[in-house]
XYZ file of C-alpha atoms in Angstrom:
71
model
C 2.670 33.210 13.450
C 4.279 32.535 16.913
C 6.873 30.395 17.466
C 4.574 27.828 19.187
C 2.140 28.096 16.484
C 4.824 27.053 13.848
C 5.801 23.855 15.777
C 2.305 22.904 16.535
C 1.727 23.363 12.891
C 4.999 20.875 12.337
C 3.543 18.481 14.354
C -0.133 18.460 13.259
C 1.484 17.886 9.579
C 3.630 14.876 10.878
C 0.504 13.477 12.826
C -1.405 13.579 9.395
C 1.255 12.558 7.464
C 1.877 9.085 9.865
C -1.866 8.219 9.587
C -2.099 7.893 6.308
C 1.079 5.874 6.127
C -0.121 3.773 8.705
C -3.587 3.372 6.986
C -1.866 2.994 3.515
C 0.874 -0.144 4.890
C -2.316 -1.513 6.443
C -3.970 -1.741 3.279
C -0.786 -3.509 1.638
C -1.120 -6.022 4.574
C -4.504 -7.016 3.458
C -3.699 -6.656 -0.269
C -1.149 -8.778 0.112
C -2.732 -12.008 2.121
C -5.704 -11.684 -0.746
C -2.799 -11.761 -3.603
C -1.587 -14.930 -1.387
C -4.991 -16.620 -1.262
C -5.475 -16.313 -5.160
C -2.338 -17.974 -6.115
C -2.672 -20.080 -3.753
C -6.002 -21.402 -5.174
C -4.717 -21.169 -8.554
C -1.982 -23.671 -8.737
C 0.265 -23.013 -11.651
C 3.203 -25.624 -12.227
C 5.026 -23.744 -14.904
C 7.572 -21.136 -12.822
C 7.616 -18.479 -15.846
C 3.946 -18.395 -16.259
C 3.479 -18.344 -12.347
C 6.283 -15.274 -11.974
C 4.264 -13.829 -14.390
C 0.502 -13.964 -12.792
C 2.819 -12.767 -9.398
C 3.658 -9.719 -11.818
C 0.354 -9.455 -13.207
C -1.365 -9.283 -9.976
C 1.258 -7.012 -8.486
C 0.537 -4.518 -11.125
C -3.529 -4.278 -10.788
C -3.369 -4.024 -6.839
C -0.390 -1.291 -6.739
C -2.048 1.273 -9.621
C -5.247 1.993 -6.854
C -2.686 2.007 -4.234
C -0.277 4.996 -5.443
C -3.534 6.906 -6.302
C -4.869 6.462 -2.649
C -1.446 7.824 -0.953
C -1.457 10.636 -3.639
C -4.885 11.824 -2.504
């Protein structure tokens, strides 16, 4: 392998690599505004129990997440 051929390989990688970033923080964009609109509709006036749904909610959408950018 040439010396070319490495850095073309380099690049390819880093090419790859910033797509699926780019696809995975677009995916937290639209996670996010649908964790927004579901609190938003459920209206809960106790601050512990509503930190707690935040938590929750956090925890079900970031599980899928992780696996995605693994894969």
């Amino acid at each position: 392998m040439g010396k070319h051929e490495f850095l073309a390989t380099i690049v390819h990688l880093i090419v790859l690599i910033s797509i699926k970033l780019l696809f995975f923080y677009d995916k937290i964009a639209v996670f996010s505004r649908f964790i927004a609109f579901l609190i938003h509709k459920r209206y809960i006036t106790d601050p512990e129990q509503f930190n707690q749904q935040r938590f929750n909610c956090a925890a079900q959408m970031r599980e899928p997440l992780y696996l995605e950018l693994i894969y």
